[in-house]
Coordinates of C-alpha atoms in Angstrom, one line a residue:
M18 CA 121.0 50.7 -51.7
T19 CA 121.5 48.8 -55.0
D20 CA 120.0 45.7 -53.4
S21 CA 116.9 47.6 -52.2
P22 CA 113.4 46.5 -53.4
H23 CA 113.1 49.9 -55.2
A24 CA 116.2 49.2 -57.2
A25 CA 114.9 45.7 -58.1
R26 CA 111.7 47.2 -59.3
R27 CA 113.5 49.7 -61.5
A28 CA 115.5 46.9 -62.9
R29 CA 112.3 45.1 -63.9
V30 CA 111.1 48.3 -65.6
A31 CA 114.4 48.6 -67.5
R32 CA 114.1 45.0 -68.7
A33 CA 110.6 45.6 -70.0
L34 CA 111.9 48.6 -72.0
Q35 CA 114.7 46.8 -73.7
A36 CA 112.8 45.6 -76.8
G37 CA 111.9 49.2 -77.8
R38 CA 115.0 50.9 -76.5
G39 CA 112.8 52.9 -74.2
L40 CA 113.1 55.6 -71.5
A41 CA 110.6 55.7 -68.7
L42 CA 109.7 59.0 -67.1
V43 CA 108.0 59.0 -63.7
P44 CA 107.3 62.3 -61.8
T45 CA 106.1 62.4 -58.3
A46 CA 103.0 64.3 -57.1
P47 CA 103.0 68.1 -56.9
E48 CA 102.4 69.9 -53.6
T49 CA 98.8 71.2 -53.3
L50 CA 97.9 74.6 -51.9
R51 CA 95.3 74.4 -49.1
N52 CA 94.7 78.1 -48.5
G53 CA 96.9 81.2 -48.3
D54 CA 100.5 80.0 -48.3
A55 CA 99.7 76.7 -46.5
H56 CA 99.8 73.4 -48.3
H57 CA 97.9 70.2 -47.7
P58 CA 100.1 67.5 -46.0
Y59 CA 102.3 66.2 -48.8
R60 CA 101.8 62.7 -50.2
F61 CA 104.1 61.4 -52.9
D62 CA 102.9 59.7 -56.1
S63 CA 102.4 56.0 -55.5
H64 CA 104.2 54.9 -58.7
F65 CA 107.1 57.2 -58.0
W66 CA 107.4 55.9 -54.4
Y67 CA 107.2 52.3 -55.5
L68 CA 110.2 52.8 -57.7
S69 CA 112.3 55.2 -55.5
G70 CA 111.3 55.2 -51.9
F71 CA 111.9 59.0 -52.1
A72 CA 109.3 61.2 -50.3
E73 CA 110.3 64.7 -51.4
P74 CA 108.2 66.7 -53.9
E75 CA 109.5 68.1 -57.1
A76 CA 111.2 64.9 -58.2
W77 CA 111.4 62.8 -61.3
L78 CA 112.9 59.4 -62.3
A79 CA 114.3 58.6 -65.7
I80 CA 114.8 54.9 -66.2
S81 CA 116.6 53.7 -69.3
H82 CA 116.4 50.3 -71.0
T83 CA 120.1 50.0 -70.3
G84 CA 119.3 49.9 -66.6
R85 CA 120.6 53.3 -65.8
C86 CA 118.4 55.4 -63.5
E87 CA 118.7 59.1 -63.1
L88 CA 116.9 61.2 -60.4
F89 CA 115.9 64.8 -60.7
C90 CA 115.3 66.4 -57.3
R91 CA 115.7 69.6 -55.4
A92 CA 119.2 70.7 -54.5
Q93 CA 120.0 71.5 -50.9
D94 CA 119.1 75.1 -50.0
P95 CA 120.0 76.2 -46.5
A96 CA 117.6 79.2 -46.7
H97 CA 114.6 77.1 -47.5
E98 CA 115.6 74.2 -45.3
I99 CA 115.4 76.5 -42.2
W100 CA 111.7 76.6 -42.9
D101 CA 110.8 73.3 -44.5
G102 CA 113.5 70.8 -43.2
A103 CA 116.5 69.1 -44.7
R104 CA 116.6 67.9 -48.3
L105 CA 118.4 64.8 -49.4
G106 CA 120.3 66.8 -52.1
L107 CA 122.2 65.8 -55.2
Q108 CA 125.4 64.5 -53.6
A109 CA 123.7 62.1 -51.2
A110 CA 120.9 60.8 -53.4
P111 CA 122.8 58.3 -55.5
A112 CA 124.1 56.4 -52.5
A113 CA 120.9 56.7 -50.5
L114 CA 118.6 55.7 -53.3
G115 CA 120.7 53.5 -55.5
V116 CA 120.4 55.7 -58.6
D117 CA 123.2 56.3 -61.0
A118 CA 123.0 60.1 -61.0
A119 CA 121.1 62.9 -59.4
H120 CA 120.4 66.3 -61.1
D121 CA 118.9 69.5 -60.0
V122 CA 115.2 69.4 -61.0
R123 CA 115.6 73.0 -62.4
T124 CA 117.7 71.4 -65.2
L125 CA 115.0 69.1 -66.3
D126 CA 114.0 71.0 -69.4
E127 CA 117.7 71.2 -70.4
L128 CA 118.7 67.6 -69.8
L129 CA 115.6 65.6 -70.7
P130 CA 115.8 66.2 -74.5
K131 CA 119.4 64.9 -74.4
L132 CA 118.3 61.8 -72.6
L133 CA 115.4 61.3 -75.0
A134 CA 117.7 61.5 -78.0
E135 CA 119.4 58.4 -76.8
H136 CA 116.2 56.3 -77.0
D137 CA 113.7 55.1 -79.6
S138 CA 110.6 55.2 -77.4
V139 CA 109.4 57.1 -74.3
W140 CA 107.2 55.7 -71.6
F141 CA 105.2 57.8 -69.0
P142 CA 102.0 57.4 -67.1
F143 CA 99.2 58.6 -69.4
G144 CA 96.4 60.7 -67.9
L145 CA 97.8 60.7 -64.4
H146 CA 99.8 64.0 -64.1
E147 CA 98.2 67.2 -65.5
G148 CA 100.4 68.7 -68.2
L149 CA 102.8 65.8 -68.4
A150 CA 101.9 64.8 -72.0
A151 CA 102.3 68.4 -73.2
R152 CA 105.7 68.7 -71.5
V153 CA 107.0 65.5 -73.0
E154 CA 105.7 66.7 -76.4
G155 CA 107.6 69.9 -75.9
W156 CA 110.9 68.1 -75.3
L157 CA 110.3 65.9 -78.4
A158 CA 109.5 69.1 -80.4
K159 CA 112.9 70.5 -79.5
L160 CA 114.6 67.3 -80.7
R161 CA 112.6 67.3 -84.0
Q162 CA 113.8 70.8 -84.7
R163 CA 117.4 69.6 -84.6
E164 CA 116.9 66.5 -86.8
R165 CA 119.0 68.1 -89.6
S166 CA 121.9 68.3 -87.1
G167 CA 121.7 64.6 -86.4
A168 CA 119.4 64.7 -83.4
R169 CA 116.7 62.0 -83.3
A170 CA 113.5 62.0 -81.3
P171 CA 111.9 58.8 -80.0
A172 CA 109.3 57.7 -82.5
A173 CA 106.9 55.9 -80.1
L174 CA 105.1 57.0 -77.0
H175 CA 103.8 54.3 -74.6
D176 CA 101.6 54.3 -71.5
L177 CA 103.7 53.2 -68.5
R178 CA 100.7 52.7 -66.3
P179 CA 99.8 49.1 -67.4
L180 CA 103.3 47.9 -66.8
L181 CA 103.6 49.5 -63.3
D182 CA 100.0 48.4 -62.4
E183 CA 100.8 44.8 -63.2
M184 CA 104.0 45.0 -61.1
R185 CA 102.3 46.5 -58.2
L186 CA 99.4 44.0 -58.3
V187 CA 101.6 41.2 -56.9
K188 CA 103.3 42.4 -53.7
D189 CA 107.0 41.5 -53.0
E190 CA 108.2 40.5 -49.5
A191 CA 109.1 44.1 -48.6
E192 CA 105.6 45.3 -49.4
I193 CA 104.0 42.4 -47.6
A194 CA 105.9 43.3 -44.4
L195 CA 104.7 46.9 -44.6
M196 CA 101.1 45.8 -45.3
R197 CA 101.2 43.5 -42.3
R198 CA 102.3 46.5 -40.1
A199 CA 99.6 48.7 -41.6
G200 CA 97.1 46.1 -40.8
E201 CA 98.3 45.8 -37.2
I202 CA 98.2 49.5 -36.6
S203 CA 94.8 49.8 -38.2
A204 CA 93.4 46.9 -36.0
A205 CA 94.8 48.4 -32.8
A206 CA 93.1 51.7 -33.7
H207 CA 89.8 49.9 -34.1
V208 CA 90.3 48.2 -30.7
R209 CA 90.9 51.6 -29.2
A210 CA 87.8 53.1 -30.7
M211 CA 85.6 50.2 -29.5
Q212 CA 87.0 50.5 -26.0
A213 CA 86.4 54.2 -25.9
C214 CA 82.9 54.0 -27.3
R215 CA 80.0 54.9 -25.0
P216 CA 76.6 56.6 -25.4
G217 CA 76.8 60.4 -25.6
L218 CA 80.0 60.6 -27.6
R219 CA 80.1 62.1 -31.0
E220 CA 81.3 60.5 -34.2
Y221 CA 84.2 62.9 -34.5
Q222 CA 85.4 61.9 -31.0
L223 CA 85.8 58.3 -32.1
E224 CA 87.6 59.5 -35.2
A225 CA 90.0 61.3 -32.8
E226 CA 90.7 58.0 -31.1
L227 CA 91.6 56.5 -34.5
L228 CA 93.9 59.3 -35.4
H229 CA 95.7 59.1 -32.1
A230 CA 96.3 55.4 -32.5
F231 CA 97.5 55.8 -36.1
R232 CA 100.1 58.5 -35.3
W233 CA 101.1 57.0 -32.0
A234 CA 102.1 53.8 -33.8
G235 CA 104.2 55.6 -36.4
A236 CA 101.7 55.7 -39.3
A237 CA 101.5 58.8 -41.5
G238 CA 97.8 59.1 -40.6
P239 CA 94.7 57.7 -42.2
A240 CA 95.0 56.0 -45.6
Y241 CA 91.6 57.6 -46.5
P242 CA 89.0 59.8 -44.8
S243 CA 87.7 57.7 -41.9
I244 CA 84.1 56.7 -41.9
V245 CA 82.5 56.8 -38.5
A246 CA 78.7 56.3 -38.8
A247 CA 76.3 56.2 -35.9
G248 CA 72.8 54.7 -36.1
A249 CA 71.1 55.4 -39.4
N250 CA 74.2 57.0 -40.8
A251 CA 75.7 53.5 -41.2
C252 CA 73.3 53.1 -44.1
V253 CA 75.3 55.9 -45.9
L254 CA 78.3 54.0 -47.5
H255 CA 80.8 56.8 -47.2
H256 CA 79.5 58.8 -44.3
P257 CA 82.3 61.0 -42.9
A258 CA 82.7 61.4 -39.2
G259 CA 80.4 64.2 -38.2
D260 CA 78.8 65.4 -35.0
A261 CA 76.1 62.8 -34.7
E262 CA 75.6 61.5 -31.2
L263 CA 76.3 57.8 -30.4
R264 CA 73.1 56.5 -28.8
A265 CA 72.5 53.4 -26.7
G266 CA 70.7 50.6 -28.6
E267 CA 72.2 51.7 -32.0
L268 CA 75.2 50.4 -33.9
C269 CA 78.4 52.3 -34.9
L270 CA 80.2 51.5 -38.2
I271 CA 83.8 52.4 -38.5
D272 CA 85.6 52.0 -41.8
A273 CA 89.2 53.3 -41.3
G274 CA 92.8 52.3 -41.9
A275 CA 96.3 53.6 -41.4
E276 CA 98.9 54.4 -44.0
F277 CA 102.3 53.0 -43.0
Q278 CA 105.3 53.9 -45.2
G279 CA 102.9 54.5 -48.1
Y280 CA 100.8 51.3 -47.7
A281 CA 97.2 51.2 -46.7
G282 CA 95.3 49.3 -44.1
D283 CA 91.5 49.1 -44.6
I284 CA 89.2 47.7 -41.9
T285 CA 85.5 48.0 -41.2
R286 CA 83.9 46.9 -38.0
T287 CA 80.3 47.4 -36.8
F288 CA 79.6 47.3 -33.1
P289 CA 76.9 48.2 -30.5
V290 CA 77.4 51.7 -29.0
D291 CA 76.4 50.4 -25.5
G292 CA 78.4 47.1 -25.9
R293 CA 75.5 44.7 -26.5
F294 CA 73.9 43.7 -29.8
S295 CA 70.1 43.6 -29.9
A296 CA 68.5 40.5 -31.3
P297 CA 67.8 42.1 -34.8
Q298 CA 71.3 43.6 -34.9
R299 CA 72.8 40.2 -34.0
E300 CA 70.8 38.4 -36.7
L301 CA 72.0 40.8 -39.4
Y302 CA 75.5 40.8 -38.1
A303 CA 75.7 37.0 -38.1
L304 CA 74.5 37.0 -41.7
V305 CA 77.1 39.5 -42.9
L306 CA 79.8 37.6 -41.0
A307 CA 78.7 34.3 -42.7
A308 CA 78.9 36.1 -46.0
Q309 CA 82.4 37.3 -45.3
Q310 CA 83.5 33.8 -44.3
A311 CA 82.1 32.4 -47.5
A312 CA 84.1 35.1 -49.4
I313 CA 87.2 34.3 -47.5
G314 CA 86.9 30.6 -48.5
Q315 CA 86.9 31.7 -52.2
T316 CA 90.0 33.9 -51.8
R317 CA 92.7 31.5 -52.9
P318 CA 95.1 30.9 -55.8
G319 CA 93.3 29.8 -58.9
A320 CA 90.0 31.3 -57.9
R321 CA 88.6 34.3 -59.8
K322 CA 88.5 37.6 -57.9
I323 CA 84.8 37.8 -58.5
D324 CA 84.2 34.4 -56.9
A325 CA 84.4 35.9 -53.4
H326 CA 81.7 38.4 -54.3
W327 CA 79.3 35.9 -55.6
A328 CA 79.9 33.6 -52.6
A329 CA 79.0 36.5 -50.3
V330 CA 76.0 37.5 -52.5
R331 CA 74.5 33.9 -52.3
V332 CA 74.8 33.8 -48.5
L333 CA 73.3 37.3 -48.1
S334 CA 70.5 36.6 -50.6
Q335 CA 69.5 33.4 -48.8
G336 CA 69.6 35.2 -45.5
L337 CA 67.5 38.1 -46.7
L338 CA 64.8 35.6 -47.7
D339 CA 65.2 33.7 -44.4
L340 CA 64.8 36.9 -42.3
G341 CA 61.9 38.2 -44.3
L342 CA 63.6 41.3 -45.8
L343 CA 62.9 39.7 -49.2
S344 CA 59.7 37.7 -49.9
A345 CA 59.9 34.3 -51.6
E346 CA 56.4 35.0 -53.0
R347 CA 57.6 38.2 -54.7
H348 CA 61.2 37.5 -55.4
G349 CA 61.4 33.7 -55.7
G350 CA 64.3 31.6 -54.5
V351 CA 67.9 32.5 -53.9
D352 CA 68.8 32.0 -57.6
D353 CA 66.0 34.3 -58.6
V354 CA 67.1 36.9 -56.1
I355 CA 70.6 36.8 -57.5
E356 CA 69.5 36.8 -61.1
S357 CA 67.1 39.8 -60.6
A358 CA 69.7 41.6 -58.4
A359 CA 66.9 42.1 -55.8
Y360 CA 69.6 41.8 -53.1
R361 CA 71.0 45.1 -54.2
A362 CA 68.3 47.0 -52.3
F363 CA 70.3 46.0 -49.2
Y364 CA 73.8 45.3 -50.6
M365 CA 74.8 47.6 -53.4
H366 CA 78.6 47.4 -53.6
G367 CA 81.2 44.9 -54.4
T368 CA 82.8 42.5 -51.9
G369 CA 86.4 43.8 -52.2
H370 CA 89.1 45.6 -54.1
W371 CA 92.8 45.5 -54.6
L372 CA 94.8 47.0 -51.7
G373 CA 98.4 48.4 -51.6
L374 CA 99.9 51.8 -52.0
D375 CA 96.5 53.0 -52.9
V376 CA 93.4 52.1 -50.9
H377 CA 91.7 51.1 -54.2
D378 CA 94.9 49.8 -55.6
V379 CA 95.9 49.5 -59.2
G380 CA 95.6 46.3 -61.3
E381 CA 93.2 44.9 -63.8
V382 CA 90.1 43.4 -62.4
L383 CA 89.1 41.7 -65.7
Q384 CA 91.0 39.0 -67.5
R385 CA 91.1 40.6 -70.9
D386 CA 92.7 37.8 -72.7
E387 CA 89.9 35.4 -71.9
P388 CA 86.5 34.9 -73.7
A389 CA 83.7 37.3 -72.6
V390 CA 81.0 36.0 -70.3
E391 CA 77.5 37.3 -69.2
Q392 CA 77.0 38.5 -65.6
P393 CA 74.1 40.3 -63.8
D394 CA 74.5 44.1 -64.2
G395 CA 73.0 44.9 -60.8
N396 CA 69.9 46.4 -62.3
G397 CA 68.1 43.1 -63.2
G398 CA 69.7 42.8 -66.6
R399 CA 72.7 41.2 -68.1
V400 CA 76.0 42.6 -69.2
V401 CA 78.9 41.0 -71.2
R402 CA 82.2 41.3 -69.4
A403 CA 85.6 39.6 -69.7
P404 CA 86.1 37.0 -66.9
S405 CA 87.4 38.2 -63.6
R406 CA 91.1 38.2 -62.8
V407 CA 92.5 34.9 -61.4
L408 CA 94.1 35.3 -58.0
Q409 CA 97.7 34.4 -57.4
P410 CA 99.9 34.5 -54.3
G411 CA 101.1 38.0 -53.4
M412 CA 97.9 39.8 -54.4
V413 CA 96.1 41.6 -51.6
V414 CA 92.3 42.2 -51.6
T415 CA 89.8 43.5 -49.1
I416 CA 86.8 41.3 -48.2
E417 CA 83.9 43.5 -47.2
P418 CA 80.3 42.3 -47.4
G419 CA 77.6 44.4 -45.8
L420 CA 73.8 45.0 -45.4
Y421 CA 72.1 48.4 -45.2
V422 CA 68.4 48.5 -44.2
R423 CA 66.6 51.7 -44.7
P424 CA 63.0 52.2 -43.5
S425 CA 60.5 50.7 -45.9
A426 CA 57.0 49.4 -45.7
E427 CA 58.3 46.2 -47.3
V428 CA 60.9 45.5 -44.6
P429 CA 60.3 44.4 -40.9
E430 CA 60.5 47.5 -38.8
R431 CA 62.9 45.8 -36.3
F432 CA 65.6 46.0 -38.9
W433 CA 65.1 49.6 -39.9
N434 CA 68.2 51.9 -39.9
I435 CA 70.7 49.1 -39.3
G436 CA 73.8 49.3 -41.4
I437 CA 76.5 46.6 -41.0
R438 CA 79.8 46.1 -42.9
I439 CA 82.7 43.8 -42.0
E440 CA 86.0 44.2 -43.8
D441 CA 89.4 42.6 -43.6
D442 CA 92.5 42.7 -45.7
A443 CA 93.5 39.4 -47.2
L444 CA 96.9 38.4 -48.6
V445 CA 96.6 35.6 -51.1
T446 CA 99.0 32.8 -50.1
P447 CA 99.9 29.5 -51.8
A448 CA 97.5 27.7 -49.4
G449 CA 94.6 30.2 -49.4
C450 CA 94.7 33.6 -47.8
E451 CA 96.1 35.3 -44.7
L452 CA 93.9 37.9 -43.0
L453 CA 96.2 40.8 -42.0
T454 CA 93.7 42.6 -39.9
R455 CA 92.2 40.2 -37.4
G456 CA 94.0 41.9 -34.5
V457 CA 90.5 43.5 -33.9
P458 CA 87.7 41.1 -33.0
V459 CA 85.0 40.2 -35.5
A460 CA 82.8 37.7 -33.8
P461 CA 79.9 39.4 -32.0
D462 CA 80.6 37.7 -28.6
E463 CA 84.3 38.8 -28.8
I464 CA 83.3 42.4 -29.6
E465 CA 80.9 42.5 -26.6
A466 CA 83.6 41.1 -24.4
L467 CA 86.2 43.6 -25.6
M468 CA 83.8 46.5 -25.0
R469 CA 82.9 45.2 -21.5
G470 CA 86.6 45.1 -20.7

């Protein structure tokens, strides 16, 4: 597996460590007890998986500036494997994962000081794993106690997260293929939920349709807790699927995605419970869809990540004025609405985030090496921020404008309790962007046709 994408990524890390003769330490996530002696379903650490493709708990990677990579993992244990399944083991790991050596994880405290003594700096993810910094410091303290015998401890500690975050921000071909599949599975699940929807069902029953579709297609399950929100619940941004009844004449908002081989899909669709949009629902839906289309047009190489957000905000702000949710007499024109952030009464979140191994994936949003600029702070004031990150091919973002109208004397009653969000996953390409999640309809006529069918 030396030509695997994981080996190539480890080689990139090794090259980045050469100047400081560094050693990078990357642990995976621990198992988490649920209750009694039962654990939550295990999910590996994203950085560790990115570099190894190894899904077992109790594992570490040690990557040297020389290019040598050593794995610490659980040894095979027939007694435990009867209960928990087969382990890869020390003998099979080097060939299976493309590492140079594999050691029993129980020897970590014995062998790590020896490895550290061969390096001038040590790199690990700061603030990500509880107790990791103290453990590294303990290994270094052992070395310092032996300095009179010729042992030498690394003199510098560095945070590995910025390096790995930057690597993960631009997806390689292997990642893109997995994200396409995650998008396909997620879209098929949304189609299934739309087709199953009918008045009288409960939110949790639509969630069950999603879960069935995810697992049936080979996904590990949901990439995040699924949001299934009926009626007024759609105005709660992170409403978990509960027991609320789906009623005719109301909308249902589903924000859900599958995790496929570690990579997340993230789709939101809003559709009528009885298969037909009312006139007010269709008006707001058309506005949100137009805002998404404007944001898609700004998702391209050379554009700033924030450009998609402000394109959506402008369309939404003008629409709020046109539909009477905001008053021109009180709020002014579209520029005034944006400057005062009056639109945030109905649209209070951003238009997208990075997507990858994590749903809200790693990677700097701000371009820290550029001059600072002023932007609205969302509360009617101004805040100084570094400019937004410039997009480049291989980045993946979500595009998810929305509108959420709660009852208010200042808002036409026909729009009360309507919450709409439309979200797709976009891969930045040399020519613009590719939407990975359009296997589920987005146009209102197409949604109605699907639900009739």
